[in-house]
Every structure is written in structure tokens, then in C-alpha cells.
mmCIF file of C-alpha atoms in Angstrom:
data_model
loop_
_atom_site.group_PDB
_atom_site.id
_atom_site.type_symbol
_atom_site.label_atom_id
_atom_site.label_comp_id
_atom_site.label_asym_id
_atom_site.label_seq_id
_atom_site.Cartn_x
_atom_site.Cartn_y
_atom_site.Cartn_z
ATOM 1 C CA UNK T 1 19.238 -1.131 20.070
ATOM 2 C CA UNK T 2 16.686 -3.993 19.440
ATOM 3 C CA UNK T 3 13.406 -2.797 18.040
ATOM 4 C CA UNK T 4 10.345 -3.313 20.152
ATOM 5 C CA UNK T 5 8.571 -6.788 19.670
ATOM 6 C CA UNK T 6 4.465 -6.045 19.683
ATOM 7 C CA UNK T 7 2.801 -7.638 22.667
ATOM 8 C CA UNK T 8 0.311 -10.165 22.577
ATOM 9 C CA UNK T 9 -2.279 -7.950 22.083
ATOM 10 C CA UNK T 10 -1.044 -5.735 19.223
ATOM 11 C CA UNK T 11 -0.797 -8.707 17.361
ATOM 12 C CA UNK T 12 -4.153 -9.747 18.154
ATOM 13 C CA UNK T 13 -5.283 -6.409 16.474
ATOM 14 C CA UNK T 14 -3.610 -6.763 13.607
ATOM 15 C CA UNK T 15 -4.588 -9.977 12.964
ATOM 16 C CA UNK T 16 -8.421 -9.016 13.126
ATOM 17 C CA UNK T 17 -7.382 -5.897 10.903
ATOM 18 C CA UNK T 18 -6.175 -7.858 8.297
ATOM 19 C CA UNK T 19 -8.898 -10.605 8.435
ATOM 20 C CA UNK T 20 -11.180 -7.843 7.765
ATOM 21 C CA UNK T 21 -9.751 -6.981 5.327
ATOM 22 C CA UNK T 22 -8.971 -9.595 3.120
ATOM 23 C CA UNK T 23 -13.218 -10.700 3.446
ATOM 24 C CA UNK T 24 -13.448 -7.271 2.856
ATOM 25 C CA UNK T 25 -11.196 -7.526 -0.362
ATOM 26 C CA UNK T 26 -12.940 -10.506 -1.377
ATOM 27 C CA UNK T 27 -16.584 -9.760 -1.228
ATOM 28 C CA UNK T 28 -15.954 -6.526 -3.212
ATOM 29 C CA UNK T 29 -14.195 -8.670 -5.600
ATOM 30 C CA UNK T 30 -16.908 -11.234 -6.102
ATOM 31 C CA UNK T 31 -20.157 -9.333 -5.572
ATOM 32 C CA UNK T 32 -18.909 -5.212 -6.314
ATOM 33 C CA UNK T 33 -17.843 -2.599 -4.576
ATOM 34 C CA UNK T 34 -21.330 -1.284 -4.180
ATOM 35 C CA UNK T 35 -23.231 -4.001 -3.322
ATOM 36 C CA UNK T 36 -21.393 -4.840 -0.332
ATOM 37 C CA UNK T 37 -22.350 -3.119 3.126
ATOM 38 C CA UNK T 38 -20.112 -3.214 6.265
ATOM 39 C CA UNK T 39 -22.486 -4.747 7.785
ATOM 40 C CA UNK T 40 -21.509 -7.725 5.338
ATOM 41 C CA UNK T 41 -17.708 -7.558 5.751
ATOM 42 C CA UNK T 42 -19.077 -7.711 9.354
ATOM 43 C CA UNK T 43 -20.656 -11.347 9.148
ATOM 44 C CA UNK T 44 -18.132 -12.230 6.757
ATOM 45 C CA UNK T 45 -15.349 -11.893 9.282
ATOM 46 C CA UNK T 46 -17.852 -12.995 12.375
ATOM 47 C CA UNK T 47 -16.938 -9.800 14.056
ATOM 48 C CA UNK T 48 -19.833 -6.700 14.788
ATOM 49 C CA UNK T 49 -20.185 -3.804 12.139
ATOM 50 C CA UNK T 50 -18.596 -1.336 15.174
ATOM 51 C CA UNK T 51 -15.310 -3.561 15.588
ATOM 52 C CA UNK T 52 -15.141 -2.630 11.739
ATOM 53 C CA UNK T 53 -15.654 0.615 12.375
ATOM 54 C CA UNK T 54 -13.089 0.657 14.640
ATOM 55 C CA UNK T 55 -10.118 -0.360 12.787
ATOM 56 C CA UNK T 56 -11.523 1.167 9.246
ATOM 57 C CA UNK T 57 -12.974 4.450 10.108
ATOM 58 C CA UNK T 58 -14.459 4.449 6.414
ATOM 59 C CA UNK T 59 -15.767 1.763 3.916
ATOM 60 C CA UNK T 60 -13.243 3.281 1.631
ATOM 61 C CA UNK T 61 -10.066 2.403 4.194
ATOM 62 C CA UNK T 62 -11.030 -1.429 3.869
ATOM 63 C CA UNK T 63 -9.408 -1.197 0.363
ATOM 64 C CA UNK T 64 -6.422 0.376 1.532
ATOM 65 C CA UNK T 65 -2.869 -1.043 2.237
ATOM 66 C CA UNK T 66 -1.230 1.012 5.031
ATOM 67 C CA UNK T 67 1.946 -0.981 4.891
ATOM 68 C CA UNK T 68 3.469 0.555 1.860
ATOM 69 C CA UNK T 69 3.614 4.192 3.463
ATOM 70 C CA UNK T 70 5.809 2.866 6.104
ATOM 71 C CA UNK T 71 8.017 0.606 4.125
ATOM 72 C CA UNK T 72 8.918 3.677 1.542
ATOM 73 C CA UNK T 73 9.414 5.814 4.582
ATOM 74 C CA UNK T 74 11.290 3.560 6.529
ATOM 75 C CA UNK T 75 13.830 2.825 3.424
ATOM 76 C CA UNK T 76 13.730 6.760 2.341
ATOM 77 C CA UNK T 77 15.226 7.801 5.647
ATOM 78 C CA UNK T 78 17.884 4.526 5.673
ATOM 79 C CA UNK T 79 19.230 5.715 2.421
ATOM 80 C CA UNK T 80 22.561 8.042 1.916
ATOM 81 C CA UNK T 81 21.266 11.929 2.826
ATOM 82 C CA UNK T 82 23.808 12.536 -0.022
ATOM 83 C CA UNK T 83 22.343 10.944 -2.833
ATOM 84 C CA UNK T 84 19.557 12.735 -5.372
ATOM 85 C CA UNK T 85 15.923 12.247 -3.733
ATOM 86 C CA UNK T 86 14.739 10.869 -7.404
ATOM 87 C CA UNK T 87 17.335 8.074 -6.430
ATOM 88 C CA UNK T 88 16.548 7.585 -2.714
ATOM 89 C CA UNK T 89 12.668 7.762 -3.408
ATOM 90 C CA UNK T 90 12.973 5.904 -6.472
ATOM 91 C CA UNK T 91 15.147 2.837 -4.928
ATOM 92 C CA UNK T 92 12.927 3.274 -1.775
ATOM 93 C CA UNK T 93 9.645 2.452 -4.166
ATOM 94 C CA UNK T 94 11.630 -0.799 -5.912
ATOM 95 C CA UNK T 95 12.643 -2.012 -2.466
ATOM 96 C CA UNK T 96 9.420 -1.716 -1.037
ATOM 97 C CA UNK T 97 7.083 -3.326 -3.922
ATOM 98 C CA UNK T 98 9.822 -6.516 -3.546
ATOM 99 C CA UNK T 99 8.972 -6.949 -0.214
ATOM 100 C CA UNK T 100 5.113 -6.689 -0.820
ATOM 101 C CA UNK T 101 5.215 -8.683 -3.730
ATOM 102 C CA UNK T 102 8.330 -11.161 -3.109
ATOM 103 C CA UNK T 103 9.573 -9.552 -5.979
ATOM 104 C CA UNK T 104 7.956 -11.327 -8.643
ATOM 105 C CA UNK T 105 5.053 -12.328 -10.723
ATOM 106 C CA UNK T 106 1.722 -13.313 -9.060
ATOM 107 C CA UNK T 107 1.219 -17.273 -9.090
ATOM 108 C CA UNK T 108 -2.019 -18.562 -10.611
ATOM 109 C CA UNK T 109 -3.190 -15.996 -12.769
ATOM 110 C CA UNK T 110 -6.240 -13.937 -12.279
ATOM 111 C CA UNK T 111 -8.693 -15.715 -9.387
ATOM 112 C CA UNK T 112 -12.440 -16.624 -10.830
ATOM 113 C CA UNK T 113 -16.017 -16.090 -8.782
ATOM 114 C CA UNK T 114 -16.062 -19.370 -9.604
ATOM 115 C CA UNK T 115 -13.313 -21.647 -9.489
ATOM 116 C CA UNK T 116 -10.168 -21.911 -7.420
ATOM 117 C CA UNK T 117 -9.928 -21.993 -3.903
ATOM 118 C CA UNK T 118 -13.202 -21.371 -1.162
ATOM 119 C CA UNK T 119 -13.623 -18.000 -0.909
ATOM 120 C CA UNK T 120 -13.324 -18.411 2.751
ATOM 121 C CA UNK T 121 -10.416 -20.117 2.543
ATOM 122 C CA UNK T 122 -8.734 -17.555 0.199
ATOM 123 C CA UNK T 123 -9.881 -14.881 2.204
ATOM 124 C CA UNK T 124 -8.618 -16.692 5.504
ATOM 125 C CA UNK T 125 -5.321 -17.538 3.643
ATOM 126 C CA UNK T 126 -5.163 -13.403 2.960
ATOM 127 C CA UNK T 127 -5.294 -13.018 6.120
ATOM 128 C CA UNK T 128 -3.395 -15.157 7.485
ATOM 129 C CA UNK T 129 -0.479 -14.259 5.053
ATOM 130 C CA UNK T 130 -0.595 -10.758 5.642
ATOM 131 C CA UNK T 131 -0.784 -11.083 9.873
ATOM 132 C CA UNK T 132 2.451 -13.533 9.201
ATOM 133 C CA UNK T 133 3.842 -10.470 6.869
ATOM 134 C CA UNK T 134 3.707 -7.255 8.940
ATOM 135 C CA UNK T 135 7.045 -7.859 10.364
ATOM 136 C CA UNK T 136 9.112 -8.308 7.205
ATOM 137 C CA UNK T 137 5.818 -6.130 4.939
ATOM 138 C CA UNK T 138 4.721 -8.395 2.466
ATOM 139 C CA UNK T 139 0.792 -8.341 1.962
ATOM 140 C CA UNK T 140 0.431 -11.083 -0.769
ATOM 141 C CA UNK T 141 0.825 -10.117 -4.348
ATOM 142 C CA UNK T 142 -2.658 -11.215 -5.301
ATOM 143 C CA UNK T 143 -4.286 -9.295 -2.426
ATOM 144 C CA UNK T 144 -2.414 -6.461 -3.245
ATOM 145 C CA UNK T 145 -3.449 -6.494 -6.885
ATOM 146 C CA UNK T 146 -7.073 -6.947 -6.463
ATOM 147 C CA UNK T 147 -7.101 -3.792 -3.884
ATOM 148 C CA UNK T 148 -5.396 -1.747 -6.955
ATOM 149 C CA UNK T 149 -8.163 -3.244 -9.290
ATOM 150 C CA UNK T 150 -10.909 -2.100 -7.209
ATOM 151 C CA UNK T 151 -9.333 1.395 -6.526
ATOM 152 C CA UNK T 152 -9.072 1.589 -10.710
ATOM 153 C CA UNK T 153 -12.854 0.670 -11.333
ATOM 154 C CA UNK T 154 -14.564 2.129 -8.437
ATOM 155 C CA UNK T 155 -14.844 6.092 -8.579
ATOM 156 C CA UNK T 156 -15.365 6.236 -4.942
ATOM 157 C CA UNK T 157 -12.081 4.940 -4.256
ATOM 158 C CA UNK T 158 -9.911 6.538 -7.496
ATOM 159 C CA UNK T 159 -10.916 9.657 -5.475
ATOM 160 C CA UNK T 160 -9.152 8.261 -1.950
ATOM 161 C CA UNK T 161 -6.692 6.432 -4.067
ATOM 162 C CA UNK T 162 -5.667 10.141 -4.614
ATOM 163 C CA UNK T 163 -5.659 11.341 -0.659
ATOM 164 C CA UNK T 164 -3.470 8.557 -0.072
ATOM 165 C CA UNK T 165 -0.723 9.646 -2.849
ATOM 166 C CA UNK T 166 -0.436 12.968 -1.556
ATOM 167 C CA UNK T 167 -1.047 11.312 2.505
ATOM 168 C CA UNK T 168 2.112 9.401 1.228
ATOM 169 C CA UNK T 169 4.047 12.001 -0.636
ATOM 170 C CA UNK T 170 4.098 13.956 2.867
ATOM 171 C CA UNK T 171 5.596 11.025 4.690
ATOM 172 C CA UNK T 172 8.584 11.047 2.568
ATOM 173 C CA UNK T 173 8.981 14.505 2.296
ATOM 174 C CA UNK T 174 9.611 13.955 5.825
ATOM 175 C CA UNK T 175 11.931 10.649 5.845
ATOM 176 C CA UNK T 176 13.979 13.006 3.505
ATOM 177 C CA UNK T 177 14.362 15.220 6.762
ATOM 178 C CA UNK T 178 12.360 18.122 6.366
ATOM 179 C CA UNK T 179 9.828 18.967 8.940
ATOM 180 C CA UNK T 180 7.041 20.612 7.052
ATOM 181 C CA UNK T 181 5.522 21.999 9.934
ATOM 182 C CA UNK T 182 8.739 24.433 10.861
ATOM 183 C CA UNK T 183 8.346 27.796 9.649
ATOM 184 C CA UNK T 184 12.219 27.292 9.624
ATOM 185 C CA UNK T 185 11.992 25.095 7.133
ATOM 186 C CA UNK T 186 13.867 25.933 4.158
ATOM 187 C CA UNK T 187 10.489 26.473 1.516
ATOM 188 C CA UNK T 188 12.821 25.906 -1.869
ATOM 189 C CA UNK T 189 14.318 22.467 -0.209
ATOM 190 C CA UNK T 190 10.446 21.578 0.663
ATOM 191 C CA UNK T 191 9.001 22.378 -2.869
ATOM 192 C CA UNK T 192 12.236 20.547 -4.377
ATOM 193 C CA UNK T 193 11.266 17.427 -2.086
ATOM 194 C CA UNK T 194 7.684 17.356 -3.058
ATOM 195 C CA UNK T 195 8.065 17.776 -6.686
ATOM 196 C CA UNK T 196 10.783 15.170 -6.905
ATOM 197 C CA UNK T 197 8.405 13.005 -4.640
ATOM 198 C CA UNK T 198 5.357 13.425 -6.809
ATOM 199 C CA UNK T 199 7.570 12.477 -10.252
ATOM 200 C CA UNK T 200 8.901 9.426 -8.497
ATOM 201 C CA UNK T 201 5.154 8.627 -7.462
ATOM 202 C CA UNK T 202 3.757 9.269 -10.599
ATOM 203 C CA UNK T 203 5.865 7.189 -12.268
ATOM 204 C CA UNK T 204 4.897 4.125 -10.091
ATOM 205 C CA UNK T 205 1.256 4.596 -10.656
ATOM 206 C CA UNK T 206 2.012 3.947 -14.335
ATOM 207 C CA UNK T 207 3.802 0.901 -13.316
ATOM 208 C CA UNK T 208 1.006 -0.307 -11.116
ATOM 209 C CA UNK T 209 -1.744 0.228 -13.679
ATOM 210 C CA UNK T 210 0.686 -1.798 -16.265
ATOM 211 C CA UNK T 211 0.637 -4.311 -13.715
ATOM 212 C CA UNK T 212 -2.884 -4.517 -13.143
ATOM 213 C CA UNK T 213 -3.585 -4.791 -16.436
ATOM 214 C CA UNK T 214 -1.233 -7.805 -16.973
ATOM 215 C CA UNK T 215 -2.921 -9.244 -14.072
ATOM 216 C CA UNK T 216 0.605 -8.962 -12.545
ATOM 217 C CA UNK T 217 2.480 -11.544 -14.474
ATOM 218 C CA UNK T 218 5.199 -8.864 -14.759
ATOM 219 C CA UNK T 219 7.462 -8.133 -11.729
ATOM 220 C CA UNK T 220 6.399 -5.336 -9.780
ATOM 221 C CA UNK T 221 9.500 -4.175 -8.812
ATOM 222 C CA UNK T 222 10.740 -4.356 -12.278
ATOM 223 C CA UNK T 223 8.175 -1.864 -14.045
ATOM 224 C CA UNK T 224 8.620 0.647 -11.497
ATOM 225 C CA UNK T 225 12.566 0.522 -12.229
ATOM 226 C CA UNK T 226 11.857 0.766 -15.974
ATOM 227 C CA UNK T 227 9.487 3.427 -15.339
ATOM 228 C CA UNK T 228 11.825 5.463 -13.156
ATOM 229 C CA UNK T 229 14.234 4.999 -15.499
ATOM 230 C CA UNK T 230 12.377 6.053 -18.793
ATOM 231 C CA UNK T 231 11.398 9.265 -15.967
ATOM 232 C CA UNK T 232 14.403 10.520 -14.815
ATOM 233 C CA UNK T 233 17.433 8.408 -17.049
ATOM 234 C CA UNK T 234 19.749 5.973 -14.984
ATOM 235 C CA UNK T 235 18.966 2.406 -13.689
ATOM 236 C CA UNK T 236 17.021 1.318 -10.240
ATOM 237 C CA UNK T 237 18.016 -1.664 -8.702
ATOM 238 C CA UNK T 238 15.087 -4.496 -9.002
#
């Protein structure tokens, strides 16, 4: 069965979505986290403060990547049932950072305030990238690595950096196949599932703060292998 194509106008949204986000992205960057209002990602993006509102509930959600969540999930459910979960989530969380990233190193080292591209331009280029990406899921390495950088140094967001880990941890739970919501559920296959989940997450976040801090010159999808592996023993695939 062919999957559905979006229409015209889902496409439209997601478009706007993710030119919000990237001036979002980039004004935070340049000017700080709190200094920026929503009413300036607004006028950044030429669009009113409510049409913000309306695709980021929260100032908070403008530095967050929803595409990961679905990629992991997607690739947890594809993989054998009868393999260990540390090796389905774990190969699910490689595969998925190679298609965010392309798999390796981020071109052009860290961006300046100063220097480099227009701002508008990279921001428009962010966004332009990432509309172009949500079919095969890659969000641009460099976006991607200065929404991590702002999640490390901004308290506000460390805090929903945390929702989101355990917001994700439930989706897989669930690609595994266990619907956490049926009393009929077996409890020791959910609290298995979870903890499993949680090691294999934990474990990226180390490689994603390695990456950060090497301004990701290192391959994504790499770390989080050698991080599984230095986890749980055995190789991922990178």
C-alpha cells in the first residue's frame, strides 16, 4: 500500500512551521534565549505572534525537533520483534541521527554573529532545508546542533529537554508493541521496555553533548554507536 502524499496544504503548514523555526533558532542564537520575545520570531518570519502560537503552543517548543520521535519510532517498530530492545532501540537511534545529520560531520565549523552567511539567508536556507527534509527526516546538521546548544545553556529548556526524553521514551515503549494504557498489559514486559529504553537514551545524550561540544565535527551516528557499545557491549551499525 502506498503511503499517503500530504496535500497542498499540509505542506504549506509545514513549511511555515519550519520557517519559524529556524528564525526562531537563529535569533536565540545571535541575541539569547532570553532576550528574544515571540513577538520577535513573529516579525522575523513576517507572520503574527498568534500564527506562532499556533504551531508552537510554548516559546520553549520553538527549540524543539519533533522529527526525531517519529523517525526512532518508525524504525523501532520496522525492526525484528525477536531481537533484544537494547539492539532494536539502539540501531533505531544510529539510523535515525544518519538521516538527520546525513551521517556525518557538520560542514563549516561553528557559525559566527558575525561572519558567514545573512542571517536571513541562513535562517531561510534552515528552512527551506528542513521543509525539503520532512519526507526522507533530515533537519540540517547545523540546525540541529544549535537547538541542542541552546537546550544545554538555557535552564528553561534543560528542564523541557527532559519532558521530551521521557515524551519520547513512551513512544517507543509503544513501537516495541506494548500498549501502556491496557491494564492487560504485561507490567514486567513494560518496566523491562522502559528501562532498556531509558539506558539506550541515556547513552545518546552523552553522545549528543560530545557532539556539541566538538561543534559536531564528529559523526553523529558514530558516537551514539560507540556509546551504545561502551553501554551495553556489542557493535551498532553507523
Amino acid at each position: 500500500m502506498n503511503e499517503r502524499k500530504p496535500t497542498l496544504r499540509e505542506r504549506q503548514r509545514t513549511e511555515t512551521r519550519r520557517a519559524i523555526q529556524a528564525h526562531a533558532v537563529r535569533l536565540f542564537t545571535g541575541r539569547g534565549y532570553d532576550e528574544v520575545t515571540v513577538a520577535d520570531v513573529a516579525g522575523a518570519a513576517g507572520v503574527s505572534a498568534m500564527t506562532v502560537y499556533r504551531h508552537f503552543p510554548t516559546k520553549e517548543d520553538l527549540v524543539l525537533v519533533d522529527q526525531p520521535a517519529r523517525l526512532i519510532a518508525d524504525r523501532v517498530a520496522a525492526s525484528p520483534a525477536e531481537e533484544p530492545v537494547v539492539r532494536r532501540v539502539g540501531g533505531a537511534l544510529v539510523e535515525a541521527a544518519a538521516l538527520l545529520t546525513g551521517g556525518g560531520p557538520v560542514a563549516g565549523g561553528a557559525a559566527s554573529a558575525g561572519g558567514g552567511p545573512s542571517a536571513d539567508g541562513a535562517a531561510s536556507g534552515a528552512a527551506s532545508g528542513a521543509a525539503d527534509g520532512v519526507a526522507s527526516g533530515a533537519v540540517g546538521e547545523r540546525f540541529l546542533l544549535d537547538c541542542l546548544r541552546l537546550m544545554v545553556a538555557t535552564p528553561a529548556l534543560r528542564a523541557r529537554h527532559l519532558d521530551s526524553q521521557y515524551a519520547l521514551q513512551e513512544v517507543v515503549v509503544e513501537a516495541l508493541g506494548l500498549d501502556v494504557t491496557d491494564p492487560a498489559t504485561d507490567p514486567e514486559a513494560v518496566f523491562h521496555a522502559r528501562a532498556a529504553t531509558s539506558a539506550c537514551l541515556a547513552a545518546m545524550h552523552t553522545a549528543l553533548t560530545r557532539w556539541t561540544a566538538d561543534d559536531g565535527r564528529t559523526n553523529l551516528p558514530r558516537l551514539i554507536a560507540r556509546a551504545l557499545t561502551a553501554t551495553f557491549g556489542g557493535t551498532y551499525a553507523s
